[in-house]
Short mmCIF file of C-alpha atoms in Angstrom, two decimals:
data_model
loop_
_atom_site.label_atom_id
_atom_site.label_comp_id
_atom_site.label_asym_id
_atom_site.label_seq_id
_atom_site.Cartn_x
_atom_site.Cartn_y
_atom_site.Cartn_z
CA MET Q 1 -76.97 -1.27 55.72
CA ASP Q 2 -79.92 -3.46 54.60
CA LYS Q 3 -82.16 -1.98 57.29
CA LEU Q 4 -81.05 1.56 56.43
CA TYR Q 5 -81.94 0.99 52.78
CA SER Q 6 -85.35 -0.54 53.56
CA ASP Q 7 -86.15 2.34 56.01
CA TYR Q 8 -85.12 4.79 53.31
CA LYS Q 9 -87.36 3.10 50.70
CA ASN Q 10 -90.35 3.23 53.10
CA MET Q 11 -89.66 6.89 53.75
CA VAL Q 12 -89.51 7.67 49.99
CA THR Q 13 -92.83 5.85 49.41
CA LYS Q 14 -94.47 7.88 52.19
CA ILE Q 15 -93.06 11.19 50.85
CA THR Q 16 -94.17 10.35 47.27
CA LYS Q 17 -97.72 9.58 48.50
CA SER Q 18 -97.81 12.83 50.52
CA LEU Q 19 -96.55 14.78 47.48
CA SER Q 20 -99.31 13.33 45.25
CA LYS Q 21 -101.93 14.21 47.86
CA ALA Q 22 -100.59 17.77 48.26
CA LYS Q 23 -100.42 18.18 44.44
CA ARG Q 24 -104.12 17.27 44.21
CA ILE Q 25 -104.97 19.80 46.92
CA ASN Q 26 -102.85 22.61 45.44
CA PRO Q 27 -102.08 22.06 41.67
CA ALA Q 28 -100.25 25.44 41.49
CA LEU Q 29 -97.30 23.92 43.38
CA GLU Q 30 -96.74 21.15 40.81
CA LYS Q 31 -93.24 22.39 39.73
CA GLU Q 32 -91.94 22.45 43.33
CA PHE Q 33 -93.36 18.95 43.87
CA MET Q 34 -91.65 17.71 40.69
CA ASP Q 35 -88.27 19.18 41.83
CA ILE Q 36 -88.49 17.39 45.18
CA SER Q 37 -89.49 14.19 43.41
CA ASP Q 38 -86.47 14.42 41.01
CA LYS Q 39 -84.10 15.00 43.92
CA LEU Q 40 -85.51 11.95 45.68
CA VAL Q 41 -84.95 9.80 42.56
CA ASP Q 42 -81.34 11.11 42.34
CA PHE Q 43 -80.70 10.40 45.98
CA THR Q 44 -82.18 6.91 45.68
CA GLY Q 45 -79.68 6.18 42.89
CA LYS Q 46 -76.82 7.25 45.16
CA ILE Q 47 -78.12 5.12 48.02
CA LYS Q 48 -78.24 2.13 45.64
CA GLU Q 49 -74.57 2.78 44.72
CA ILE Q 50 -73.65 2.82 48.42
CA GLU Q 51 -75.60 -0.39 48.89
CA LYS Q 52 -73.65 -1.98 46.01
CA LEU Q 53 -70.33 -0.86 47.58
CA ALA Q 54 -71.37 -2.38 50.90
CA VAL Q 55 -72.15 -5.68 49.14
CA LEU Q 56 -68.79 -5.48 47.33
CA GLY Q 57 -67.07 -4.96 50.69
CA LYS Q 58 -68.75 -8.12 52.03
CA ILE Q 59 -67.69 -10.09 48.92
CA ILE Q 60 -64.09 -8.90 49.27
CA SER Q 61 -64.05 -9.83 52.94
CA ALA Q 62 -65.49 -13.31 52.21
CA THR Q 63 -63.08 -13.83 49.28
CA CYS Q 64 -60.07 -12.90 51.44
CA HIS Q 65 -61.24 -15.44 54.01
CA GLU Q 66 -61.85 -18.17 51.43
CA LEU Q 67 -58.43 -17.65 49.81
CA ARG Q 68 -56.51 -17.64 53.07
CA ASN Q 69 -57.45 -21.26 53.81
CA PRO Q 70 -56.03 -22.86 50.63
CA LEU Q 71 -53.03 -20.50 50.78
CA SER Q 72 -52.42 -21.69 54.29
CA ALA Q 73 -52.39 -25.34 53.19
CA ILE Q 74 -49.99 -24.53 50.31
CA ASN Q 75 -47.75 -22.50 52.64
CA THR Q 76 -47.57 -25.36 55.15
CA SER Q 77 -47.01 -28.08 52.54
CA ILE Q 78 -44.23 -26.07 50.93
CA TYR Q 79 -42.59 -25.69 54.33
CA PHE Q 80 -42.72 -29.46 54.75
CA ILE Q 81 -41.19 -30.07 51.30
CA GLN Q 82 -38.48 -27.44 51.87
CA SER Q 83 -37.58 -28.98 55.24
CA ASN Q 84 -37.14 -32.39 53.63
CA LEU Q 85 -35.37 -31.41 50.42
CA GLY Q 86 -31.73 -32.38 50.29
CA LYS Q 87 -29.21 -29.76 49.13
CA ASP Q 88 -28.52 -32.04 46.17
CA LYS Q 89 -31.80 -30.92 44.57
CA PRO Q 90 -31.05 -27.27 43.68
CA LYS Q 91 -33.74 -27.11 40.98
CA LEU Q 92 -36.43 -28.36 43.35
CA ILE Q 93 -35.25 -25.90 46.02
CA LYS Q 94 -35.43 -23.09 43.45
CA HIS Q 95 -38.99 -24.00 42.51
CA THR Q 96 -40.25 -24.38 46.05
CA ASP Q 97 -38.73 -20.95 46.78
CA ILE Q 98 -40.74 -19.56 43.85
CA ILE Q 99 -43.97 -21.10 45.21
CA GLN Q 100 -43.21 -19.69 48.65
CA ARG Q 101 -42.55 -16.19 47.29
CA GLU Q 102 -45.78 -16.26 45.26
CA VAL Q 103 -47.79 -17.41 48.29
CA ASP Q 104 -46.26 -14.54 50.29
CA SER Q 105 -47.02 -12.08 47.53
CA THR Q 106 -50.67 -13.24 47.25
CA THR Q 107 -51.02 -13.02 51.03
CA ARG Q 108 -49.75 -9.44 50.94
CA ILE Q 109 -52.41 -8.57 48.32
CA LEU Q 110 -55.12 -10.06 50.55
CA ASP Q 111 -53.76 -8.15 53.56
CA ALA Q 112 -53.83 -4.90 51.57
CA LEU Q 113 -57.38 -5.52 50.33
CA PHE Q 114 -58.56 -6.35 53.82
CA LEU Q 115 -56.90 -3.32 55.42
CA PHE Q 116 -58.10 -0.95 52.71
CA TYR Q 117 -61.73 -2.05 52.60
CA LYS Q 118 -62.20 -2.78 56.28
CA SER Q 119 -60.12 0.19 57.47
CA PRO Q 120 -59.82 -1.22 60.99
CA GLU Q 121 -59.02 1.30 63.71
CA PRO Q 122 -55.33 1.07 64.65
CA SER Q 123 -54.72 -0.93 67.81
CA LEU Q 124 -52.09 1.29 69.42
CA ILE Q 125 -49.20 -0.06 71.44
CA SER Q 126 -46.10 1.83 72.58
CA THR Q 127 -43.47 0.48 70.17
CA SER Q 128 -39.93 1.16 69.02
CA VAL Q 129 -40.27 2.21 65.38
CA ASN Q 130 -36.56 1.45 64.86
CA ALA Q 131 -37.01 -2.16 66.05
CA LEU Q 132 -40.03 -2.55 63.76
CA ILE Q 133 -37.98 -1.28 60.79
CA GLU Q 134 -35.04 -3.57 61.65
CA GLY Q 135 -37.39 -6.58 61.70
CA ILE Q 136 -38.94 -5.68 58.35
CA LEU Q 137 -35.54 -5.07 56.75
CA SER Q 138 -34.26 -8.49 57.75
CA ASP Q 139 -37.42 -10.13 56.35
CA ILE Q 140 -37.31 -8.07 53.18
CA GLU Q 141 -33.72 -8.98 52.36
CA ILE Q 142 -34.73 -12.64 52.38
CA ARG Q 143 -37.87 -11.90 50.37
CA MET Q 144 -36.21 -9.90 47.60
CA PRO Q 145 -33.21 -11.89 46.50
CA LYS Q 146 -33.47 -11.18 42.78
CA LYS Q 147 -31.62 -7.84 42.73
CA ARG Q 148 -28.54 -6.86 44.66
CA VAL Q 149 -29.77 -3.69 46.34
CA ASN Q 150 -27.78 -1.75 48.89
CA ILE Q 151 -30.09 -0.88 51.79
CA ARG Q 152 -28.55 1.66 54.16
CA LYS Q 153 -29.96 2.51 57.56
CA GLY Q 154 -29.90 5.86 59.29
CA LEU Q 155 -32.02 5.09 62.33
CA ASP Q 156 -31.71 7.64 65.11
CA PRO Q 157 -31.30 5.54 68.29
CA SER Q 158 -32.60 8.38 70.48
CA ILE Q 159 -36.13 8.48 69.06
CA PRO Q 160 -38.77 7.64 71.67
CA LYS Q 161 -41.29 4.82 71.38
CA ALA Q 162 -44.48 5.80 69.56
CA MET Q 163 -48.10 4.71 69.89
CA ILE Q 164 -48.62 2.66 66.73
CA ASP Q 165 -50.45 -0.36 65.37
CA ILE Q 166 -47.49 -2.67 64.73
CA ASP Q 167 -49.18 -4.64 61.92
CA GLN Q 168 -50.52 -1.58 60.15
CA LEU Q 169 -47.34 0.52 60.36
CA GLY Q 170 -45.44 -2.59 59.32
CA LYS Q 171 -47.57 -2.75 56.15
CA VAL Q 172 -46.81 0.93 55.48
CA ILE Q 173 -43.05 0.43 55.70
CA GLU Q 174 -43.19 -2.80 53.67
CA ASN Q 175 -45.21 -1.10 50.94
CA ILE Q 176 -42.88 1.88 50.62
CA LEU Q 177 -39.81 -0.39 50.67
CA GLN Q 178 -41.37 -2.62 48.01
CA ASN Q 179 -41.98 0.42 45.78
CA ALA Q 180 -38.38 1.60 46.33
CA TYR Q 181 -37.06 -1.88 45.56
CA ASP Q 182 -39.16 -2.11 42.37
CA SER Q 183 -37.96 1.29 41.16
CA VAL Q 184 -34.20 0.71 41.49
CA GLY Q 185 -32.05 -1.28 39.11
CA GLU Q 186 -29.34 -3.84 39.84
CA ARG Q 187 -27.06 -2.44 42.59
CA GLY Q 188 -29.61 0.28 43.36
CA LYS Q 189 -29.53 2.15 46.65
CA ILE Q 190 -32.26 2.50 49.26
CA ARG Q 191 -31.92 4.49 52.47
CA VAL Q 192 -34.20 4.12 55.45
CA GLY Q 193 -33.99 6.77 58.15
CA THR Q 194 -35.79 7.85 61.30
CA LYS Q 195 -35.65 10.99 63.40
CA SER Q 196 -37.84 12.79 65.89
CA VAL Q 197 -39.19 16.22 65.14
CA LYS Q 198 -40.83 17.86 68.17
CA ASP Q 199 -43.63 15.48 69.24
CA LYS Q 200 -43.50 13.46 66.04
CA ILE Q 201 -41.43 10.72 64.45
CA GLN Q 202 -40.38 10.89 60.83
CA ILE Q 203 -39.62 7.78 58.80
CA SER Q 204 -38.01 8.50 55.45
CA ILE Q 205 -37.38 5.95 52.72
CA SER Q 206 -35.47 7.15 49.67
CA ASP Q 207 -34.16 5.42 46.58
CA ASN Q 208 -32.08 6.26 43.52
CA GLY Q 209 -34.56 4.58 41.20
CA CYS Q 210 -36.52 5.66 38.15
CA GLY Q 211 -38.61 8.33 39.93
CA ILE Q 212 -42.25 9.24 39.36
CA PRO Q 213 -43.20 11.28 36.27
CA GLU Q 214 -44.60 14.69 37.27
CA GLY Q 215 -47.91 13.91 35.56
CA ASN Q 216 -48.43 10.91 37.84
CA MET Q 217 -47.70 12.66 41.14
CA GLU Q 218 -51.29 13.74 41.75
CA LYS Q 219 -52.59 10.20 41.13
CA ILE Q 220 -50.16 8.21 43.28
CA PHE Q 221 -52.53 8.00 46.24
CA ASP Q 222 -55.52 6.90 44.10
CA PRO Q 223 -56.59 3.33 44.99
CA ASP Q 224 -56.66 2.12 41.39
CA PHE Q 225 -53.48 3.80 40.16
CA SER Q 226 -50.49 1.64 39.33
CA THR Q 227 -47.72 1.69 36.74
CA LYS Q 228 -46.50 -1.79 37.66
CA SER Q 229 -47.20 -4.88 35.60
CA ARG Q 230 -48.17 -6.61 38.85
CA GLY Q 231 -50.17 -5.35 41.77
CA ILE Q 232 -53.55 -3.77 42.23
CA GLY Q 233 -52.45 -0.20 42.91
CA LEU Q 234 -53.55 -0.18 46.53
CA GLY Q 235 -50.06 0.36 47.95
CA LEU Q 236 -49.79 4.11 48.48
CA ALA Q 237 -53.56 4.55 48.95
CA LEU Q 238 -53.30 2.08 51.83
CA VAL Q 239 -50.18 3.84 53.19
CA LYS Q 240 -52.03 7.18 53.26
CA ASP Q 241 -55.15 5.64 54.80
CA ILE Q 242 -53.23 3.93 57.62
CA ILE Q 243 -51.02 6.93 58.38
CA GLU Q 244 -54.00 9.28 58.51
CA ARG Q 245 -55.64 6.85 60.96
CA HIS Q 246 -52.53 7.24 63.10
CA GLY Q 247 -53.01 11.02 62.95
CA GLY Q 248 -49.97 11.43 60.68
CA SER Q 249 -49.14 12.46 57.13
CA VAL Q 250 -47.27 11.18 54.06
CA GLU Q 251 -45.15 13.28 51.72
CA VAL Q 252 -43.66 12.09 48.43
CA LYS Q 253 -40.89 13.93 46.57
CA SER Q 254 -39.60 12.55 43.31
CA LYS Q 255 -37.39 13.41 40.37
CA ILE Q 256 -37.44 11.35 37.24
CA LYS Q 257 -34.31 9.17 36.85
CA ARG Q 258 -32.99 10.54 40.17
CA GLY Q 259 -35.20 8.78 42.66
CA THR Q 260 -38.01 9.15 45.18
CA MET Q 261 -38.23 10.02 48.83
CA VAL Q 262 -41.28 9.12 50.90
CA THR Q 263 -41.55 10.73 54.34
CA VAL Q 264 -44.06 9.42 56.85
CA THR Q 265 -44.71 11.56 59.91
CA ILE Q 266 -46.59 10.14 62.89
CA PRO Q 267 -47.31 11.58 66.31
CA ILE Q 268 -45.45 9.97 69.22
CA LYS Q 269 -48.61 10.07 71.34
CA HIS Q 270 -51.70 9.41 69.28
CA SER Q 271 -54.99 10.91 70.29
CA ARG Q 272 -58.37 11.39 68.62
CA ASN Q 273 -57.44 15.08 68.31
CA ASN Q 274 -54.68 14.10 65.87
CA LEU Q 275 -57.28 12.95 63.39
CA MET P 1 -53.75 -40.43 84.46
CA LYS P 2 -54.14 -38.77 81.09
CA LYS P 3 -51.70 -39.67 78.33
CA ALA P 4 -49.53 -36.66 77.36
CA VAL P 5 -49.57 -35.60 73.73
CA ASP P 6 -47.83 -32.48 72.55
CA ILE P 7 -50.28 -30.92 70.14
CA LEU P 8 -53.91 -31.17 69.07
CA ILE P 9 -54.67 -29.52 65.74
CA VAL P 10 -58.33 -28.66 65.13
CA ASP P 11 -59.41 -27.64 61.65
CA ASP P 12 -62.17 -28.67 59.25
CA GLU P 13 -59.93 -28.36 56.17
CA PRO P 14 -58.56 -31.90 55.64
CA ASP P 15 -55.63 -30.79 53.44
CA TYR P 16 -54.54 -28.27 56.01
CA LEU P 17 -54.76 -30.84 58.81
CA ILE P 18 -52.51 -33.21 56.84
CA ALA P 19 -49.99 -30.47 55.98
CA LEU P 20 -49.67 -29.04 59.49
CA SER P 21 -49.65 -32.48 61.15
CA ASP P 22 -46.80 -33.60 58.89
CA VAL P 23 -44.77 -30.46 59.58
CA LEU P 24 -45.16 -30.81 63.36
CA LYS P 25 -44.55 -34.59 63.38
CA ASP P 26 -41.47 -33.96 61.25
CA LYS P 27 -40.19 -31.63 63.99
CA GLY P 28 -40.60 -34.45 66.54
CA TYR P 29 -43.93 -33.55 68.16
CA THR P 30 -46.69 -36.03 68.81
CA VAL P 31 -49.78 -34.79 67.07
CA ASP P 32 -53.47 -35.59 67.21
CA THR P 33 -56.21 -33.99 65.12
CA ALA P 34 -59.89 -33.07 65.35
CA THR P 35 -62.28 -31.54 62.86
CA ASP P 36 -64.88 -29.91 65.13
CA ILE P 37 -65.38 -28.63 68.66
CA ASP P 38 -67.19 -31.75 69.92
CA GLN P 39 -64.20 -33.88 68.93
CA LEU P 40 -61.84 -31.34 70.50
CA ILE P 41 -63.73 -31.40 73.82
CA ALA P 42 -63.98 -35.21 73.81
CA LYS P 43 -60.24 -35.58 73.16
CA ALA P 44 -59.28 -32.91 75.71
CA ARG P 45 -61.23 -34.87 78.37
CA LYS P 46 -59.23 -38.04 77.65
CA ILE P 47 -55.77 -36.73 76.74
CA HIS P 48 -53.56 -33.96 78.10
CA PHE P 49 -52.30 -31.73 75.28
CA ASN P 50 -49.51 -29.22 75.79
CA VAL P 51 -50.89 -27.11 72.99
CA ILE P 52 -54.24 -26.95 71.20
CA LEU P 53 -53.98 -25.23 67.84
CA THR P 54 -57.47 -24.47 66.62
CA ASP P 55 -59.28 -22.69 63.82
CA THR P 56 -62.22 -20.48 64.81
CA MET P 57 -64.69 -21.15 61.99
CA LEU P 58 -65.60 -24.66 63.07
CA PRO P 59 -68.78 -26.62 63.65
CA GLY P 60 -69.73 -26.12 67.29
CA MET P 61 -67.52 -23.08 67.86
CA MET P 62 -69.11 -20.55 70.24
CA GLY P 63 -66.20 -18.10 70.41
CA ALA P 64 -64.89 -17.11 73.84
CA GLU P 65 -67.42 -19.45 75.51
CA THR P 66 -65.76 -22.46 73.85
CA PHE P 67 -62.32 -21.39 75.06
CA ASN P 68 -63.62 -20.95 78.61
CA GLU P 69 -64.97 -24.50 78.43
CA ILE P 70 -61.66 -25.91 77.15
CA LYS P 71 -59.77 -24.06 79.90
CA GLU P 72 -62.10 -25.57 82.51
CA ILE P 73 -61.39 -29.08 81.21
CA THR P 74 -57.66 -28.62 80.74
CA PRO P 75 -56.41 -25.43 82.43
CA ARG P 76 -52.69 -26.05 81.78
CA THR P 77 -53.11 -26.48 78.02
CA ILE P 78 -51.97 -23.58 75.88
CA ILE P 79 -54.59 -22.64 73.30
CA MET P 80 -53.43 -21.02 70.08
CA VAL P 81 -55.99 -19.78 67.61
CA MET P 82 -55.34 -19.80 63.88
CA SER P 83 -57.91 -18.05 61.77
CA ALA P 84 -58.45 -16.95 58.21
CA ASN P 85 -60.86 -14.32 59.45
CA TYR P 86 -59.09 -11.63 61.38
CA LYS P 87 -60.97 -9.38 63.79
CA LYS P 88 -59.10 -7.43 66.43
CA ASN P 89 -62.10 -7.34 68.81
CA MET P 90 -62.49 -11.09 68.53
CA GLU P 91 -58.79 -11.51 69.33
CA LYS P 92 -59.17 -9.42 72.51
CA GLU P 93 -62.14 -11.54 73.63
CA PHE P 94 -60.24 -14.78 72.96
CA ILE P 95 -57.17 -13.60 74.89
CA LYS P 96 -59.45 -12.67 77.82
CA ALA P 97 -60.89 -16.21 77.67
CA GLY P 98 -57.40 -17.66 78.09
CA VAL P 99 -56.18 -18.01 74.49
CA TYR P 100 -52.38 -17.58 74.35
CA THR P 101 -52.15 -16.07 70.88
CA CYS P 102 -54.08 -15.58 67.62
CA LEU P 103 -52.41 -16.28 64.28
CA LEU P 104 -53.74 -15.05 60.96
CA LYS P 105 -53.61 -17.71 58.23
CA PRO P 106 -51.38 -18.18 56.35
CA PHE P 107 -48.71 -17.58 58.99
CA ASN P 108 -44.96 -18.07 59.14
CA ILE P 109 -44.38 -21.70 60.22
CA ASP P 110 -41.02 -20.90 61.83
CA LYS P 111 -42.80 -18.38 64.06
CA LEU P 112 -45.36 -21.03 65.06
CA LEU P 113 -42.55 -23.46 65.92
CA GLU P 114 -40.84 -20.77 68.01
CA LEU P 115 -44.11 -20.15 69.89
CA ILE P 116 -44.61 -23.87 70.56
CA GLU P 117 -41.07 -24.22 71.87
CA ARG P 118 -41.48 -21.15 74.04
CA VAL P 119 -44.68 -22.40 75.70
CA LYS P 120 -43.40 -25.97 76.03
CA SER P 121 -40.36 -24.82 77.94
CA LYS P 122 -42.55 -23.01 80.47
CA LYS P 123 -42.65 -24.52 83.95
CA GLY P 124 -45.26 -27.21 84.47
CA ARG P 125 -46.19 -27.53 80.81
#
């Protein structure tokens, strides 16, 4: 990026010099020369913006790295304390659980930031989507103990394995489940289903939560859009980004106070042509 | 004959070294530590470790080349990488150089313990 910008600056200097020379030779063309010059100034501004974004990307990447180290020490120390806490210390157990949950939540934010800004190409492995969902559901039930939510599964056992990036598709399912969990009240219902449709697999996650207001529907995939008191709004933007990298699509249907259904469709065999 | 020690943890973050050493000692493993690659190499020449758990951003670290060197010194030792800087390409290179697995910090400690038990129960290790 640095080299590109310096090459571009050299090129602009050369063009500006040539324009001045040409203007001296043929003053009648001054207006055309001015137009080209204005466009160059405009374009330079845009290049500077891109340069700033590239720097921001580097800062985000370095920050993620720097935060993972202290988080790792906290995570490990908490594990040690939890392993050595007697059951006769319920308050201490409760507080170490809180620290653990907050570490996990911060780690998820870093993962989302990293995946969104770095957009790594999916590393595809033939995987059972049902097994991936089962694993996430068992983790999520431990992670979300505050509300009693009824999670029902409708996983079609006959769906074939699909070419997916396990970590990235895992983040997609976690994100959608987290949104569903946040939107339902005490004793809310979430349903997770899979089925195959021709050469694709569909994963649907529905809830009977608060729903998304119609006015917000067009903004839900924007990276800075969030209605939650916590979070950075990257969730669904990241979901869309990852699924499109898998050659798939995401559809969201919602009715206020009735609930939301998110359907993710991915090809069973991924190829560049899917993109 | 080299003395057998279960695990060598290599990291330049002192707090992390203390935390992870205590967790692993608590689970009954014998643990040694190092803070850079020179120390790691020197210890691996003297002691046989079942597992080396190492960070990647360390003084002296030369990537896959370092892991090739460790494997030459102690071919039966399982090397596990733990890194705060995740790059899929780097992971592929490390695995090719003989690294058993790469863990992104912070990772689930129960999963690490499962991995250690799995490799320890392998024949000859």
